[in-house]
mmCIF file of N, CA and C in Angstrom:
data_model
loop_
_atom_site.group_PDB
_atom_site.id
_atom_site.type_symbol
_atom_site.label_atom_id
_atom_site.label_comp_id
_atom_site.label_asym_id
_atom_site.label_seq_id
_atom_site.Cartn_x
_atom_site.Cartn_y
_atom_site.Cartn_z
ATOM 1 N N UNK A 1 47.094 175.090 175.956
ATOM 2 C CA UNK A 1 48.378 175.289 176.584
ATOM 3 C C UNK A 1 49.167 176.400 175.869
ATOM 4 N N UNK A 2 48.977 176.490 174.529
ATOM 5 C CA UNK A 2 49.796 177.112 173.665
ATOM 6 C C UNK A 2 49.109 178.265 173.221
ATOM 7 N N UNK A 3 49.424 179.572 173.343
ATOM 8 C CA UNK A 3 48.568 180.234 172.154
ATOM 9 C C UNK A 3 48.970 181.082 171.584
ATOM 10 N N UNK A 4 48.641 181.686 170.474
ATOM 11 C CA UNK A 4 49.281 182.161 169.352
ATOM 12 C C UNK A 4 50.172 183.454 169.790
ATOM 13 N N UNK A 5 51.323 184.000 169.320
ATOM 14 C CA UNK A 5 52.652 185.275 169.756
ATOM 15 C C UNK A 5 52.655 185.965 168.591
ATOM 16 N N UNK A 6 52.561 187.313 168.562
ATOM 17 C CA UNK A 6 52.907 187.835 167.394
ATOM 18 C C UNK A 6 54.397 188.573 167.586
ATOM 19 N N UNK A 7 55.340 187.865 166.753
ATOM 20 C CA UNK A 7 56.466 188.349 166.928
ATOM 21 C C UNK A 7 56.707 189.078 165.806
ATOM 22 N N UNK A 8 58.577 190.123 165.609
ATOM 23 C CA UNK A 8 58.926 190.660 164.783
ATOM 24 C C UNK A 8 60.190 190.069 164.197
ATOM 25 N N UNK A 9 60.324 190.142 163.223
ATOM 26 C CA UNK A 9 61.393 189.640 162.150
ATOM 27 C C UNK A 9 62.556 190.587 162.384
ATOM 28 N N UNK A 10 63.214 189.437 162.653
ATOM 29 C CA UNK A 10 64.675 190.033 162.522
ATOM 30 C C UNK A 10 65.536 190.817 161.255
ATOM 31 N N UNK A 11 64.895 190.283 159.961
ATOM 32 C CA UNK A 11 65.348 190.593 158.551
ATOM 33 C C UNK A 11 64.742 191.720 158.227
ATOM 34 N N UNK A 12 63.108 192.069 158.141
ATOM 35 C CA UNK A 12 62.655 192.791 157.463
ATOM 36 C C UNK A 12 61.607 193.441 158.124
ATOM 37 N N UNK A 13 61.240 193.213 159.989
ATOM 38 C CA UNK A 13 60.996 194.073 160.336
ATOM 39 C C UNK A 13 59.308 193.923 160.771
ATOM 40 N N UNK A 14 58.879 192.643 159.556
ATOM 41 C CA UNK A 14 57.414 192.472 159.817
ATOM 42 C C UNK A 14 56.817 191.964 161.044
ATOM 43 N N UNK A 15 55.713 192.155 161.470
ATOM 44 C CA UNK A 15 55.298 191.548 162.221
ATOM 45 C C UNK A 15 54.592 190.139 162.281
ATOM 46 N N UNK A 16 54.560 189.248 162.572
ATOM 47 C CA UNK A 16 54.195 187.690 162.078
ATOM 48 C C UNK A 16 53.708 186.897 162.898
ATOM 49 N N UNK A 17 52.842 185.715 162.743
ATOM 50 C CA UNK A 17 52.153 184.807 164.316
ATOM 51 C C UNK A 17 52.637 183.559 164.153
ATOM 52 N N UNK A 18 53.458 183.423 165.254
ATOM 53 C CA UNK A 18 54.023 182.138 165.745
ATOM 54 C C UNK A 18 52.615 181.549 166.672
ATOM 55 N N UNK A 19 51.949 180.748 165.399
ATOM 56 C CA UNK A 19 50.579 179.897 166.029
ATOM 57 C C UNK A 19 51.129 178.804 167.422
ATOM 58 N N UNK A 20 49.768 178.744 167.759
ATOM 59 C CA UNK A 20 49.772 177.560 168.462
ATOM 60 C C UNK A 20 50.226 176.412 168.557
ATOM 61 N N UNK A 21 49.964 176.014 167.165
ATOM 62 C CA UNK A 21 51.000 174.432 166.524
ATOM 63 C C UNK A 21 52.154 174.657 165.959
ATOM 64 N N UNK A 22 52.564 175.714 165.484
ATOM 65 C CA UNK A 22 53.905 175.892 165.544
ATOM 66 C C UNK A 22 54.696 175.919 166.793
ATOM 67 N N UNK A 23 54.281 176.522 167.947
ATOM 68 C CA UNK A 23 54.576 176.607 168.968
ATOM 69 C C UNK A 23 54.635 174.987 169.674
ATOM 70 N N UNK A 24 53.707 174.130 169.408
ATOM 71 C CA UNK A 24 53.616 172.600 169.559
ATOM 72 C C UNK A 24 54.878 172.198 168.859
ATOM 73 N N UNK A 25 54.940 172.632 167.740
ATOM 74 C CA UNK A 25 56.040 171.441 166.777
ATOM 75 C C UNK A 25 57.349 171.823 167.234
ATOM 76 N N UNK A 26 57.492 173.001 167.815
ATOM 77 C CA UNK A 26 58.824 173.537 168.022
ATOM 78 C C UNK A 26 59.037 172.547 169.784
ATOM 79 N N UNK A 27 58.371 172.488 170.265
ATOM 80 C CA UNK A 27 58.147 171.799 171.807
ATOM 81 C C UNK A 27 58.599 170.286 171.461
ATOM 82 N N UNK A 28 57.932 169.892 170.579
ATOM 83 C CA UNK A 28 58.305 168.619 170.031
ATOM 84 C C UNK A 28 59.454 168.235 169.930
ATOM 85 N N UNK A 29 59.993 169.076 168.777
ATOM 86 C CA UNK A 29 61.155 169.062 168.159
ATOM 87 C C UNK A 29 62.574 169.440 169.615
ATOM 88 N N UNK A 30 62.051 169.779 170.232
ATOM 89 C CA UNK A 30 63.457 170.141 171.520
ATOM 90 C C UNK A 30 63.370 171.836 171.094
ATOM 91 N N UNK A 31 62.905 172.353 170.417
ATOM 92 C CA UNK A 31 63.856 173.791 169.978
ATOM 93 C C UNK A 31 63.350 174.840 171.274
ATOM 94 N N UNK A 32 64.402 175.610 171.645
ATOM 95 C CA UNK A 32 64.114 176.531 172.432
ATOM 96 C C UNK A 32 63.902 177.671 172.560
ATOM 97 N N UNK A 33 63.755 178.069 171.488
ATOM 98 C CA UNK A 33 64.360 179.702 171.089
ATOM 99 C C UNK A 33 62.849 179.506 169.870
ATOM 100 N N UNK A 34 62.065 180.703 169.677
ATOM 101 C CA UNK A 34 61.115 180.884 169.022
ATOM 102 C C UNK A 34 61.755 181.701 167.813
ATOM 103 N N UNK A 35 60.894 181.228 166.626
ATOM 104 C CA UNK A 35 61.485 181.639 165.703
ATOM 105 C C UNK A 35 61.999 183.357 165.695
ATOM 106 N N UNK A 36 63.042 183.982 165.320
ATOM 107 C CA UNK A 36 63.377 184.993 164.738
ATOM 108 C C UNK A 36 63.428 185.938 163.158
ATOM 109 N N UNK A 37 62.656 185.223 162.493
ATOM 110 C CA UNK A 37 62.092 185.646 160.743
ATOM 111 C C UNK A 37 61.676 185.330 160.502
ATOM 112 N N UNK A 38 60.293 185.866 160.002
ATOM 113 C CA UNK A 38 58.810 185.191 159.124
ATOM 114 C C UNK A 38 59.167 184.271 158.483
ATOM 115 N N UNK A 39 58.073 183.575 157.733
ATOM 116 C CA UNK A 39 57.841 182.606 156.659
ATOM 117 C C UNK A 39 58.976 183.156 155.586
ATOM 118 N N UNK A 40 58.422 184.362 155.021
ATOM 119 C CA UNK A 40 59.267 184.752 153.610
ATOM 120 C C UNK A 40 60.656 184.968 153.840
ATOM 121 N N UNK A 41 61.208 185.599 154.999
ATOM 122 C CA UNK A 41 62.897 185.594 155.444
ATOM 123 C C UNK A 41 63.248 184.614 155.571
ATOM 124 N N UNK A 42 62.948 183.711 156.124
ATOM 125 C CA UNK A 42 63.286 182.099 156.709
ATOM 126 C C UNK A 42 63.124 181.354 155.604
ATOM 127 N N UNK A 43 62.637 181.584 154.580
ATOM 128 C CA UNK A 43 62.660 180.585 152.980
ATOM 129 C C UNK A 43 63.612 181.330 152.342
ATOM 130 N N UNK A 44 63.938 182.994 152.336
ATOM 131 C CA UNK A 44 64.969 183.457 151.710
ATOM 132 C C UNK A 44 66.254 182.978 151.927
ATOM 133 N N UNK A 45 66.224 183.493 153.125
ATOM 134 C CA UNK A 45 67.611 182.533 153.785
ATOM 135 C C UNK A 45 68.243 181.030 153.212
ATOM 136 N N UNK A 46 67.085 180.415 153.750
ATOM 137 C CA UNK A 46 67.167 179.119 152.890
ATOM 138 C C UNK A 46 67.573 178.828 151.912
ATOM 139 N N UNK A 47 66.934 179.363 150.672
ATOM 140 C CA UNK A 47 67.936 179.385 149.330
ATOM 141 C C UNK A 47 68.707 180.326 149.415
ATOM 142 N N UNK A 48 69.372 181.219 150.008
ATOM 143 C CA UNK A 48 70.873 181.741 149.913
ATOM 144 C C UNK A 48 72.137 180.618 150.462
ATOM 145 N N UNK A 49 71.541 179.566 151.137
ATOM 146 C CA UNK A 49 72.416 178.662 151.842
ATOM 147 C C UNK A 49 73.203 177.984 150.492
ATOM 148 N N UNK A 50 72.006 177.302 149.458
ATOM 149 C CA UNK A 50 72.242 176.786 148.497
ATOM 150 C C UNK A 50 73.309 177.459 147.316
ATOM 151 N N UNK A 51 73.206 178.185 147.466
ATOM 152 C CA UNK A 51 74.263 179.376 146.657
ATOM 153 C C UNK A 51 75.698 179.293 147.269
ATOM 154 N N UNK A 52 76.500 178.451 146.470
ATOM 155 C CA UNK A 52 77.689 178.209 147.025
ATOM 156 C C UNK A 52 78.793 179.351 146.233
ATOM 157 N N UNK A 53 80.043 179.843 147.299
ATOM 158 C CA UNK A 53 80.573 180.993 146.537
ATOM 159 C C UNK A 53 81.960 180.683 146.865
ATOM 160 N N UNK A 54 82.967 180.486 145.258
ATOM 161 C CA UNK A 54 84.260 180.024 145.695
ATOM 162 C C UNK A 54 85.124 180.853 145.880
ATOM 163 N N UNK A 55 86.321 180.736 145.981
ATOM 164 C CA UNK A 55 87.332 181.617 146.248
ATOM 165 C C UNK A 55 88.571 181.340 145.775
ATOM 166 N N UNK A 56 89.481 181.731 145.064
ATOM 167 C CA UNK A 56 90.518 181.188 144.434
ATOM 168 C C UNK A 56 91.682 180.885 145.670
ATOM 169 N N UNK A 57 92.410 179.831 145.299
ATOM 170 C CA UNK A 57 93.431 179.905 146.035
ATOM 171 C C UNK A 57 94.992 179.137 145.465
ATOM 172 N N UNK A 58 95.772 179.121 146.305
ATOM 173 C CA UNK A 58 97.072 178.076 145.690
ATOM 174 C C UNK A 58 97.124 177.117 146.800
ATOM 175 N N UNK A 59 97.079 175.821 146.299
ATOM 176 C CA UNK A 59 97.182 174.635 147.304
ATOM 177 C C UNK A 59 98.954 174.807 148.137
ATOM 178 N N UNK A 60 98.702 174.831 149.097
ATOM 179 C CA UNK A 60 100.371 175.319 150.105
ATOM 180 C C UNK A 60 101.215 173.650 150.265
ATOM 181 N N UNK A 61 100.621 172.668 149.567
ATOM 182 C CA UNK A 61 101.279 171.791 149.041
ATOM 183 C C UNK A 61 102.036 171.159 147.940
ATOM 184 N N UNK A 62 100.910 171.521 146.865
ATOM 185 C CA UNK A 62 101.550 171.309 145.609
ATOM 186 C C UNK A 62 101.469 172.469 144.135
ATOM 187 N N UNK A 63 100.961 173.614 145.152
ATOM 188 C CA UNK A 63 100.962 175.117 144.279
ATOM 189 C C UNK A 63 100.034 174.965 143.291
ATOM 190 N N UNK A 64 99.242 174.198 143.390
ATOM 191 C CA UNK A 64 98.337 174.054 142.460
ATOM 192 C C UNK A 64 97.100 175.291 142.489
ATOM 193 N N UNK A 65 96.617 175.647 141.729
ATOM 194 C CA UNK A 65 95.115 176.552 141.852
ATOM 195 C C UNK A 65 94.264 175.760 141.952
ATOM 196 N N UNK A 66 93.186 176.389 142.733
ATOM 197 C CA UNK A 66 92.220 175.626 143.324
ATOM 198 C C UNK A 66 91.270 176.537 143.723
ATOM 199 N N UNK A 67 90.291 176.170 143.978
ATOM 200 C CA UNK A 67 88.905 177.037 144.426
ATOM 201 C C UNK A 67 88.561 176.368 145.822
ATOM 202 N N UNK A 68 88.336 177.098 146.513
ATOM 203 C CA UNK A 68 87.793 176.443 148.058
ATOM 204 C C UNK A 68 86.322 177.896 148.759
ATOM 205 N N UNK A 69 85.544 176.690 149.155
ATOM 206 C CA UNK A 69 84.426 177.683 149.895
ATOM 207 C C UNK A 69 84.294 178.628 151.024
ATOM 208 N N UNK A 70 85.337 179.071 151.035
ATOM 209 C CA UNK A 70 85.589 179.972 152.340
ATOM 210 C C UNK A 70 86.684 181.185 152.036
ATOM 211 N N UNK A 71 86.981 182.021 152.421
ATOM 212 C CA UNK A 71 87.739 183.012 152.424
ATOM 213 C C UNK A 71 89.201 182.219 153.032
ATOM 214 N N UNK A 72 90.362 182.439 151.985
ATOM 215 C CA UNK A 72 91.677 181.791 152.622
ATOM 216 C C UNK A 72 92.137 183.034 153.397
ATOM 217 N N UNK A 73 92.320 182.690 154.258
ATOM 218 C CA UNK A 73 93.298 183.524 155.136
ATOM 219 C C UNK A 73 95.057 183.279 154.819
ATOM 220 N N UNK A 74 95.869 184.074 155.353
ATOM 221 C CA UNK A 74 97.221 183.875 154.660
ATOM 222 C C UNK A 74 98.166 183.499 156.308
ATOM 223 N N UNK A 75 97.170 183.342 157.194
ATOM 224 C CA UNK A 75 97.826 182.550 158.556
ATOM 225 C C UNK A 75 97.787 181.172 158.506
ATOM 226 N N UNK A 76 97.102 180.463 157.716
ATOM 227 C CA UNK A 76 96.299 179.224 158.074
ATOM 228 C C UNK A 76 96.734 178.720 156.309
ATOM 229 N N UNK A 77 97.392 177.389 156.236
ATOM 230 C CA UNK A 77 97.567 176.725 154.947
ATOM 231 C C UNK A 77 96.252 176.570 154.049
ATOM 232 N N UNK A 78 96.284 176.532 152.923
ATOM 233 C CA UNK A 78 94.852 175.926 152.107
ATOM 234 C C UNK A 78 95.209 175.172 151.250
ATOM 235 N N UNK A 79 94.692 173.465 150.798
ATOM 236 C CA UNK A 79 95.425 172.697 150.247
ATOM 237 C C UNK A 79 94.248 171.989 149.478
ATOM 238 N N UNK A 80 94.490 171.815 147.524
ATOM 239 C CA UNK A 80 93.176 171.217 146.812
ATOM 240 C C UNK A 80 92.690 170.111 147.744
ATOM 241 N N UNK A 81 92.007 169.709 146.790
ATOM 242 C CA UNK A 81 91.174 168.562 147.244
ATOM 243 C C UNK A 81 91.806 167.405 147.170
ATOM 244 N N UNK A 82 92.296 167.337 146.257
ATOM 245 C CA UNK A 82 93.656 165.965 145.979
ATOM 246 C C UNK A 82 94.614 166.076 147.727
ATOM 247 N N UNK A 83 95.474 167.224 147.269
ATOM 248 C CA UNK A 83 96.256 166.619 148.955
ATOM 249 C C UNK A 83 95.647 167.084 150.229
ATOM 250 N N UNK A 84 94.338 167.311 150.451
ATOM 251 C CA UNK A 84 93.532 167.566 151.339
ATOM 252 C C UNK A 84 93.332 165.747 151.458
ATOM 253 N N UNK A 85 92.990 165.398 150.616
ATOM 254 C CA UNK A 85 92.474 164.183 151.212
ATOM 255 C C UNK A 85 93.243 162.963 151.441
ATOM 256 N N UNK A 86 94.507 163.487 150.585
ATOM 257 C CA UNK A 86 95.985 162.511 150.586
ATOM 258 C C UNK A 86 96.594 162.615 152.337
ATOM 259 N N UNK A 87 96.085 163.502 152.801
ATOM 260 C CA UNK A 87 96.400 163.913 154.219
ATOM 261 C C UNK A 87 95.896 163.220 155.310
ATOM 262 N N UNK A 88 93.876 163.516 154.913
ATOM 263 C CA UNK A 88 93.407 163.196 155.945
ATOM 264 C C UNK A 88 93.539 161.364 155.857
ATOM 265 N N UNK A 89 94.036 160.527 154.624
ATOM 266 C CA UNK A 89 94.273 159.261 154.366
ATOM 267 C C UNK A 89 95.070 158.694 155.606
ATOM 268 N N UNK A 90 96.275 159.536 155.670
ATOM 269 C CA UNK A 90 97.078 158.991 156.292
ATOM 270 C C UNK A 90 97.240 158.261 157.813
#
């Protein structure tokens, strides 16, 4: 039913074979969309996820400094972890 695609990587360009049983496991799994980056991009990626990167900020509650994982914007409040969660308590 299935047989092997040689596709190209979105990252680096290579060319790569989306086998047969990969093509099975992805059918399995619901996924619809065939992969877009080899083996070695798609594990790179992977551990860049793990690499967490903070960002300084001042909590817009209690002026405290604080580090948060995202870029603060200066439209949108950013508040530590203490009254972040004193919030969502309520």
């Amino acid at each position: 039913m299935y047989e092997d695609k040689v596709l190209v990587c979105r990252d680096c360009g290579a060319e790569f074979v989306f086998t047969a049983g990969e093509q099975e496991f992805y059918a399995e799994k619901g996924f619809l969309n065939d992969p877009v980056r080899c083996r070695q991009c798609r594990a790179a990626k992977k551990e860049g996820r793990r690499e967490r990167v903070s960002h300084p900020a001042i909590c817009a509650k209690c002026g405290k400094e604080t580090e948060v994982p995202f870029v603060p914007r200066n439209d949108k409040p950013v508040y530590c972890s203490e009254c972040f969660a004193a919030m969502r308590n309520r």
